[in-house]
PDB file of C-alpha atoms in Angstrom:
ATOM      1  CA  MET A   1       0.080  -0.039   0.132  1.00 68.00           C
ATOM      2  CA  GLN A   2       1.211   3.540  -0.766  1.00 73.00           C
ATOM      3  CA  GLY A   3       0.505   6.880   0.695  1.00 70.00           C
ATOM      4  CA  ALA A   4       0.623   8.076   4.256  1.00 73.00           C
ATOM      5  CA  ASP A   5      -3.355   8.378   4.407  1.00 76.00           C
ATOM      6  CA  THR A   6      -3.867   4.990   3.054  1.00 82.00           C
ATOM      7  CA  ILE A   7      -1.376   3.566   5.393  1.00 79.00           C
ATOM      8  CA  SER A   8      -2.955   5.119   8.603  1.00 78.00           C
ATOM      9  CA  ALA A   9      -6.349   3.964   7.587  1.00 83.00           C
ATOM     10  CA  THR A  10      -5.395   0.318   6.930  1.00 85.00           C
ATOM     11  CA  LEU A  11      -3.355   0.180   9.989  1.00 84.00           C
ATOM     12  CA  SER A  12      -6.053   2.015  12.112  1.00 85.00           C
ATOM     13  CA  ALA A  13      -8.792  -0.379  10.633  1.00 88.00           C
ATOM     14  CA  ALA A  14      -6.473  -3.603  11.514  1.00 88.00           C
ATOM     15  CA  VAL A  15      -5.945  -2.328  15.170  1.00 87.00           C
ATOM     16  CA  HIS A  16      -9.590  -1.788  15.342  1.00 89.00           C
ATOM     17  CA  ALA A  17     -10.259  -5.415  14.289  1.00 92.00           C
ATOM     18  CA  CYS A  18      -7.475  -6.817  16.608  1.00 92.00           C
ATOM     19  CA  GLN A  19      -8.953  -9.172  19.242  1.00 94.00           C
ATOM     20  CA  GLU A  20      -6.161 -10.905  20.990  1.00 95.00           C
ATOM     21  CA  GLU A  21      -2.673  -9.582  20.458  1.00 96.00           C
ATOM     22  CA  LEU A  22      -0.909  -6.475  19.179  1.00 96.00           C
ATOM     23  CA  LEU A  23       2.760  -6.461  18.695  1.00 96.00           C
ATOM     24  CA  THR A  24       4.631  -3.265  17.486  1.00 94.00           C
ATOM     25  CA  ALA A  25       8.059  -2.388  17.034  1.00 94.00           C
ATOM     26  CA  GLN A  26       8.741   1.532  16.628  1.00 89.00           C
ATOM     27  CA  PRO A  27      12.201   2.457  16.041  1.00 85.00           C
ATOM     28  CA  GLY A  28      13.415   5.984  15.529  1.00 77.00           C
ATOM     29  CA  GLY A  29      13.305   7.454  19.076  1.00 75.00           C
ATOM     30  CA  GLY A  30      10.532   9.597  20.322  1.00 78.00           C
ATOM     31  CA  ARG A  31       7.503  10.021  18.322  1.00 80.00           C
ATOM     32  CA  PRO A  32       5.816  13.234  17.381  1.00 80.00           C
ATOM     33  CA  GLN A  33       2.951  14.335  19.826  1.00 83.00           C
ATOM     34  CA  GLU A  34       0.416  14.486  17.191  1.00 84.00           C
ATOM     35  CA  LEU A  35       0.927  10.781  16.307  1.00 83.00           C
ATOM     36  CA  LEU A  36       1.120   9.939  19.843  1.00 87.00           C
ATOM     37  CA  ASP A  37      -2.383  11.402  20.694  1.00 85.00           C
ATOM     38  CA  LYS A  38      -3.884   9.820  17.578  1.00 82.00           C
ATOM     39  CA  ALA A  39      -2.577   6.239  18.489  1.00 85.00           C
ATOM     40  CA  LEU A  40      -3.429   6.670  22.174  1.00 88.00           C
ATOM     41  CA  ALA A  41      -7.167   6.351  22.029  1.00 86.00           C
ATOM     42  CA  SER A  42      -7.235   3.313  19.585  1.00 87.00           C
ATOM     43  CA  ASP A  43      -4.415   1.424  21.624  1.00 90.00           C
ATOM     44  CA  LEU A  44      -6.333   2.166  24.917  1.00 91.00           C
ATOM     45  CA  ALA A  45      -9.506   0.734  23.376  1.00 90.00           C
ATOM     46  CA  ALA A  46      -7.615  -2.300  22.054  1.00 92.00           C
ATOM     47  CA  ILE A  47      -6.524  -2.991  25.675  1.00 93.00           C
ATOM     48  CA  GLU A  48      -9.797  -2.434  27.216  1.00 93.00           C
ATOM     49  CA  ARG A  49     -11.373  -5.140  25.090  1.00 92.00           C
ATOM     50  CA  GLY A  50      -8.741  -7.631  26.255  1.00 94.00           C
ATOM     51  CA  VAL A  51      -5.853  -7.203  23.318  1.00 95.00           C
ATOM     52  CA  ALA A  52      -2.377  -8.099  24.871  1.00 95.00           C
ATOM     53  CA  GLN A  53      -0.374  -5.206  23.645  1.00 95.00           C
ATOM     54  CA  ARG A  54       3.376  -5.191  23.614  1.00 96.00           C
ATOM     55  CA  THR A  55       5.594  -2.416  22.071  1.00 94.00           C
ATOM     56  CA  ILE A  56       9.244  -2.016  21.705  1.00 94.00           C
ATOM     57  CA  TYR A  57      11.127   1.291  21.362  1.00 91.00           C
ATOM     58  CA  GLN A  58      14.698   2.273  21.399  1.00 86.00           C
ATOM     59  CA  HIS A  59      16.273   3.358  24.499  1.00 81.00           C
ATOM     60  CA  THR A  60      16.178   6.904  23.622  1.00 79.00           C
ATOM     61  CA  ILE A  61      12.385   7.175  24.158  1.00 82.00           C
ATOM     62  CA  ARG A  62      13.356   7.101  27.969  1.00 78.00           C
ATOM     63  CA  SER A  63      14.534  10.960  27.407  1.00 73.00           C
ATOM     64  CA  HIS A  64      11.326  11.939  25.256  1.00 79.00           C
ATOM     65  CA  GLN A  65       8.915  13.251  27.540  1.00 81.00           C
ATOM     66  CA  ALA A  66       5.879  13.004  24.934  1.00 85.00           C
ATOM     67  CA  THR A  67       6.572   9.339  24.275  1.00 87.00           C
ATOM     68  CA  LEU A  68       7.226   8.627  27.774  1.00 86.00           C
ATOM     69  CA  ALA A  69       3.788   9.963  28.726  1.00 87.00           C
ATOM     70  CA  TYR A  70       2.159   7.985  26.096  1.00 89.00           C
ATOM     71  CA  ALA A  71       3.889   4.686  27.296  1.00 90.00           C
ATOM     72  CA  GLU A  72       2.990   5.501  30.954  1.00 88.00           C
ATOM     73  CA  ARG A  73      -0.657   5.484  29.833  1.00 90.00           C
ATOM     74  CA  ILE A  74      -0.531   2.386  27.942  1.00 92.00           C
ATOM     75  CA  SER A  75       1.463   0.571  30.842  1.00 91.00           C
ATOM     76  CA  GLY A  76      -1.136   1.720  33.245  1.00 90.00           C
ATOM     77  CA  ALA A  77      -3.897   0.310  31.223  1.00 92.00           C
ATOM     78  CA  GLY A  78      -2.221  -3.072  30.998  1.00 93.00           C
ATOM     79  CA  GLY A  79       0.210  -2.734  28.114  1.00 93.00           C
ATOM     80  CA  GLU A  80       3.837  -3.669  28.112  1.00 93.00           C
ATOM     81  CA  VAL A  81       6.558  -1.333  26.803  1.00 93.00           C
ATOM     82  CA  ARG A  82      10.167  -2.400  26.337  1.00 92.00           C
ATOM     83  CA  THR A  83      13.517  -0.875  25.102  1.00 89.00           C
ATOM     84  CA  LEU A  84      16.284  -1.681  23.032  1.00 86.00           C
ATOM     85  CA  ASP A  85      19.684  -0.197  22.274  1.00 78.00           C
ATOM     86  CA  GLU A  86      20.077  -1.725  18.920  1.00 76.00           C
ATOM     87  CA  VAL A  87      18.561  -0.952  15.278  1.00 73.00           C
ATOM     88  CA  PHE A  88      15.570  -2.797  14.456  1.00 82.00           C
ATOM     89  CA  ASP A  89      12.813  -2.457  11.706  1.00 85.00           C
ATOM     90  CA  ARG A  90       9.298  -0.934  12.361  1.00 88.00           C
ATOM     91  CA  LEU A  91       6.864  -3.778  12.495  1.00 94.00           C
ATOM     92  CA  ILE A  92       3.185  -4.239  13.565  1.00 94.00           C
ATOM     93  CA  VAL A  93       1.493  -7.733  13.934  1.00 96.00           C
ATOM     94  CA  CYS A  94      -2.325  -8.023  14.653  1.00 96.00           C
ATOM     95  CA  ASP A  95      -3.490 -11.365  16.186  1.00 96.00           C
ATOM     96  CA  ARG A  96      -0.654 -13.179  14.388  1.00 95.00           C
ATOM     97  CA  ARG A  97      -2.733 -13.065  11.116  1.00 94.00           C
ATOM     98  CA  ILE A  98      -1.674  -9.745   9.611  1.00 94.00           C
ATOM     99  CA  ALA A  99       1.722  -7.880   9.826  1.00 95.00           C
ATOM    100  CA  PHE A 100       2.909  -4.491   8.414  1.00 93.00           C
ATOM    101  CA  ILE A 101       6.293  -3.636   7.422  1.00 91.00           C
ATOM    102  CA  PRO A 102       7.969  -0.757   5.524  1.00 83.00           C
ATOM    103  CA  ASP A 103       8.875  -1.602   1.986  1.00 74.00           C
ATOM    104  CA  PRO A 104      12.410  -2.483   2.021  1.00 62.00           C
ATOM    105  CA  GLY A 105      13.147  -1.316  -1.327  1.00 59.00           C
ATOM    106  CA  SER A 106      11.698   2.239  -0.543  1.00 56.00           C
ATOM    107  CA  GLU A 107      13.591   5.051   0.704  1.00 49.00           C
ATOM    108  CA  ARG A 108      10.532   7.085   1.588  1.00 51.00           C
ATOM    109  CA  SER A 109       8.119   6.364   4.502  1.00 62.00           C
ATOM    110  CA  ASP A 110       4.988   6.421   2.477  1.00 72.00           C
ATOM    111  CA  LEU A 111       5.073   2.845   1.261  1.00 79.00           C
ATOM    112  CA  ALA A 112       4.468  -0.300   3.342  1.00 83.00           C
ATOM    113  CA  LEU A 113       3.967  -4.039   2.843  1.00 88.00           C
ATOM    114  CA  VAL A 114       0.721  -5.894   4.282  1.00 91.00           C
ATOM    115  CA  VAL A 115       1.660  -9.500   4.940  1.00 93.00           C
ATOM    116  CA  GLU A 116      -1.068 -11.998   5.488  1.00 93.00           C
ATOM    117  CA  HIS A 117       0.558 -15.414   4.381  1.00 95.00           C
ATOM    118  CA  PRO A 118       0.485 -17.309   7.744  1.00 95.00           C
ATOM    119  CA  GLY A 119       4.117 -18.728   7.602  1.00 96.00           C
ATOM    120  CA  VAL A 120       5.403 -15.190   6.968  1.00 96.00           C
ATOM    121  CA  VAL A 121       3.363 -13.665   9.525  1.00 96.00           C
ATOM    122  CA  ARG A 122       4.693 -16.330  12.160  1.00 96.00           C
ATOM    123  CA  TYR A 123       8.410 -15.521  11.045  1.00 96.00           C
ATOM    124  CA  LEU A 124       7.942 -11.698  11.675  1.00 96.00           C
ATOM    125  CA  ALA A 125       6.154 -12.441  14.964  1.00 96.00           C
ATOM    126  CA  GLY A 126       9.329 -14.843  16.015  1.00 95.00           C
ATOM    127  CA  ILE A 127      11.543 -11.953  14.976  1.00 94.00           C
ATOM    128  CA  PHE A 128       9.734  -9.706  17.552  1.00 96.00           C
ATOM    129  CA  GLU A 129       9.749 -12.087  20.051  1.00 95.00           C
ATOM    130  CA  HIS A 130      13.546 -12.472  20.011  1.00 93.00           C
ATOM    131  CA  ALA A 131      14.206  -8.682  20.159  1.00 92.00           C
ATOM    132  CA  TRP A 132      11.612  -8.640  23.048  1.00 94.00           C
ATOM    133  CA  GLN A 133      13.661 -11.089  25.034  1.00 93.00           C
ATOM    134  CA  ARG A 134      16.557  -8.806  24.557  1.00 89.00           C
ATOM    135  CA  ALA A 135      14.664  -5.476  25.405  1.00 90.00           C
ATOM    136  CA  SER A 136      14.669  -3.906  28.761  1.00 86.00           C
ATOM    137  CA  PRO A 137      11.211  -3.428  30.678  1.00 88.00           C
ATOM    138  CA  LEU A 138       9.917   0.219  31.155  1.00 81.00           C
ATOM    139  CA  HIS A 139       8.502   0.214  34.620  1.00 69.00           C
ATOM    140  CA  SER A 140       8.857   3.517  35.840  1.00 60.00           C
ATOM    141  CA  PHE A 141       8.771   7.030  34.476  1.00 55.00           C
ATOM    142  CA  PRO A 142      10.615   9.213  37.173  1.00 51.00           C
ATOM    143  CA  SER A 143      12.334  11.788  34.717  1.00 48.00           C
ATOM    144  CA  THR A 144      13.528  12.874  31.477  1.00 46.00           C
ATOM    145  CA  ARG A 145      17.114  11.297  31.971  1.00 49.00           C
ATOM    146  CA  LEU A 146      18.171   7.870  31.023  1.00 47.00           C
ATOM    147  CA  PRO A 147      18.890   5.440  34.025  1.00 48.00           C
ATOM    148  CA  PRO A 148      22.846   4.990  34.260  1.00 50.00           C
ATOM    149  CA  LEU A 149      22.794   1.324  32.962  1.00 47.00           C
ATOM    150  CA  LEU A 150      20.638   2.380  30.015  1.00 51.00           C
ATOM    151  CA  THR A 151      23.044   5.308  29.438  1.00 64.00           C
ATOM    152  CA  ASP A 152      25.867   3.074  29.064  1.00 73.00           C
ATOM    153  CA  GLU A 153      23.883   0.659  26.749  1.00 76.00           C
ATOM    154  CA  VAL A 154      23.235   3.948  24.611  1.00 78.00           C
ATOM    155  CA  ARG A 155      26.799   4.907  24.752  1.00 81.00           C
ATOM    156  CA  ARG A 156      28.153   1.404  23.794  1.00 82.00           C
ATOM    157  CA  ALA A 157      25.754   1.168  20.725  1.00 83.00           C
ATOM    158  CA  ILE A 158      26.950   4.502  19.548  1.00 86.00           C
ATOM    159  CA  LEU A 159      30.576   3.492  19.842  1.00 87.00           C
ATOM    160  CA  ARG A 160      30.121   0.127  18.086  1.00 86.00           C
ATOM    161  CA  HIS A 161      28.570   1.924  15.261  1.00 87.00           C
ATOM    162  CA  MET A 162      31.344   4.264  15.194  1.00 89.00           C
ATOM    163  CA  VAL A 163      34.025   1.596  15.214  1.00 88.00           C
ATOM    164  CA  ASN A 164      32.001   0.213  12.297  1.00 89.00           C
ATOM    165  CA  GLY A 165      32.690   3.441  10.216  1.00 89.00           C
ATOM    166  CA  HIS A 166      29.280   5.169  10.657  1.00 89.00           C
ATOM    167  CA  THR A 167      29.032   8.899  10.717  1.00 90.00           C
ATOM    168  CA  ASP A 168      27.364  10.896  13.692  1.00 89.00           C
ATOM    169  CA  GLU A 169      24.424  11.702  11.478  1.00 88.00           C
ATOM    170  CA  ALA A 170      24.127   7.989  10.472  1.00 87.00           C
ATOM    171  CA  ILE A 171      24.434   6.912  14.102  1.00 87.00           C
ATOM    172  CA  ALA A 172      21.746   9.139  15.017  1.00 85.00           C
ATOM    173  CA  ALA A 173      19.185   8.119  12.375  1.00 81.00           C
ATOM    174  CA  ARG A 174      19.834   4.457  13.131  1.00 79.00           C
ATOM    175  CA  LEU A 175      19.252   4.985  16.959  1.00 80.00           C
ATOM    176  CA  GLY A 176      16.679   7.651  17.041  1.00 76.00           C
ATOM    177  CA  MET A 177      18.580  10.437  18.567  1.00 79.00           C
ATOM    178  CA  SER A 178      20.190  13.740  17.787  1.00 80.00           C
ATOM    179  CA  PRO A 179      23.395  14.500  16.197  1.00 85.00           C
ATOM    180  CA  ARG A 180      24.056  16.718  18.962  1.00 85.00           C
ATOM    181  CA  SER A 181      23.597  13.979  21.506  1.00 83.00           C
ATOM    182  CA  VAL A 182      25.975  11.439  19.434  1.00 86.00           C
ATOM    183  CA  ALA A 183      28.660  14.318  19.296  1.00 87.00           C
ATOM    184  CA  THR A 184      28.333  14.532  23.235  1.00 85.00           C
ATOM    185  CA  HIS A 185      28.958  10.822  23.570  1.00 84.00           C
ATOM    186  CA  MET A 186      31.969  10.848  21.160  1.00 87.00           C
ATOM    187  CA  ARG A 187      33.481  13.883  23.228  1.00 86.00           C
ATOM    188  CA  TRP A 188      33.190  11.833  26.302  1.00 84.00           C
ATOM    189  CA  ALA A 189      34.865   8.660  24.582  1.00 85.00           C
ATOM    190  CA  ALA A 190      37.556  10.805  23.173  1.00 87.00           C
ATOM    191  CA  GLU A 191      38.366  12.088  26.909  1.00 83.00           C
ATOM    192  CA  LEU A 192      38.379   8.761  28.276  1.00 82.00           C
ATOM    193  CA  PHE A 193      40.623   7.149  25.860  1.00 84.00           C
ATOM    194  CA  GLY A 194      42.704  10.191  25.298  1.00 84.00           C
ATOM    195  CA  SER A 195      42.250  10.229  21.469  1.00 86.00           C
ATOM    196  CA  ARG A 196      42.950  13.187  18.954  1.00 85.00           C
ATOM    197  CA  SER A 197      40.978  12.075  16.171  1.00 90.00           C
ATOM    198  CA  ARG A 198      38.168   9.659  15.235  1.00 89.00           C
ATOM    199  CA  ALA A 199      40.297   7.123  13.566  1.00 90.00           C
ATOM    200  CA  GLN A 200      42.463   7.009  16.563  1.00 89.00           C
ATOM    201  CA  LEU A 201      39.448   6.670  18.874  1.00 89.00           C
ATOM    202  CA  ALA A 202      38.188   3.789  16.860  1.00 88.00           C
ATOM    203  CA  TYR A 203      41.479   1.999  17.144  1.00 86.00           C
ATOM    204  CA  LEU A 204      41.588   2.826  20.889  1.00 86.00           C
ATOM    205  CA  ILE A 205      38.217   1.399  21.643  1.00 85.00           C
ATOM    206  CA  ALA A 206      38.881  -1.866  19.471  1.00 82.00           C
ATOM    207  CA  LYS A 207      42.178  -2.455  20.841  1.00 81.00           C
ATOM    208  CA  SER A 208      41.012  -2.027  24.448  1.00 81.00           C
ATOM    209  CA  GLY A 209      38.236  -4.439  24.148  1.00 78.00           C
ATOM    210  CA  PHE A 210      35.722  -1.838  25.932  1.00 76.00           C
ATOM    211  CA  LEU A 211      32.856  -3.552  23.797  1.00 78.00           C
ATOM    212  CA  ASP A 212      33.805  -7.263  23.851  1.00 70.00           C
ATOM    213  CA  ASP A 213      32.345  -7.996  27.051  1.00 53.00           C
ATOM    214  CA  VAL A 214      28.731  -6.679  26.379  1.00 46.00           C
ATOM    215  CA  SER A 215      26.350  -9.352  24.916  1.00 42.00           C
ATOM    216  CA  GLN A 216      24.582  -8.439  21.890  1.00 40.00           C
TER     217      GLN A 216
END
């Protein structure tokens, strides 16, 4: 399906028809307030009629107040929200009967695939389950700052991408954060390792084994 309005209407209809389970993976960091407001009513209605809802975001939403407020409402109603430090694709699975994913061949966000083949839907649900097991539960909403442990995970994710040759802009896009935030973590790493260039920093991090003891 193509076009933002068509995608939105089709997704809305699927969520309204959902009766048992709604799985959602939302990469890209914090979501715009208008999208959150639009999603909240239908998501709460789904939970109220007994739909088990689970959502995965990236760790960076833990410092995005609007998305945190949405997650708090969903969690309070009985849904579950977890966050992950790695890159993953957008995915929505309704009742394990129909799935929605972005068209992998499109560079724009207005083209999506609707998957109804039972075997493929089961495969996509399995990918979600695998990511869910690695994700960290979002139980409380105390502030707009990341907890220290998750700050470390975000920082390690940034440095892994840097060692692999990604620019600050590319890292920001993959982890759903601003280039300025990435640059701040880079400055921290440069001071910690005493590096004078990006290439030297990547070398020192790789040589130190700083990332080796972290399970992926």
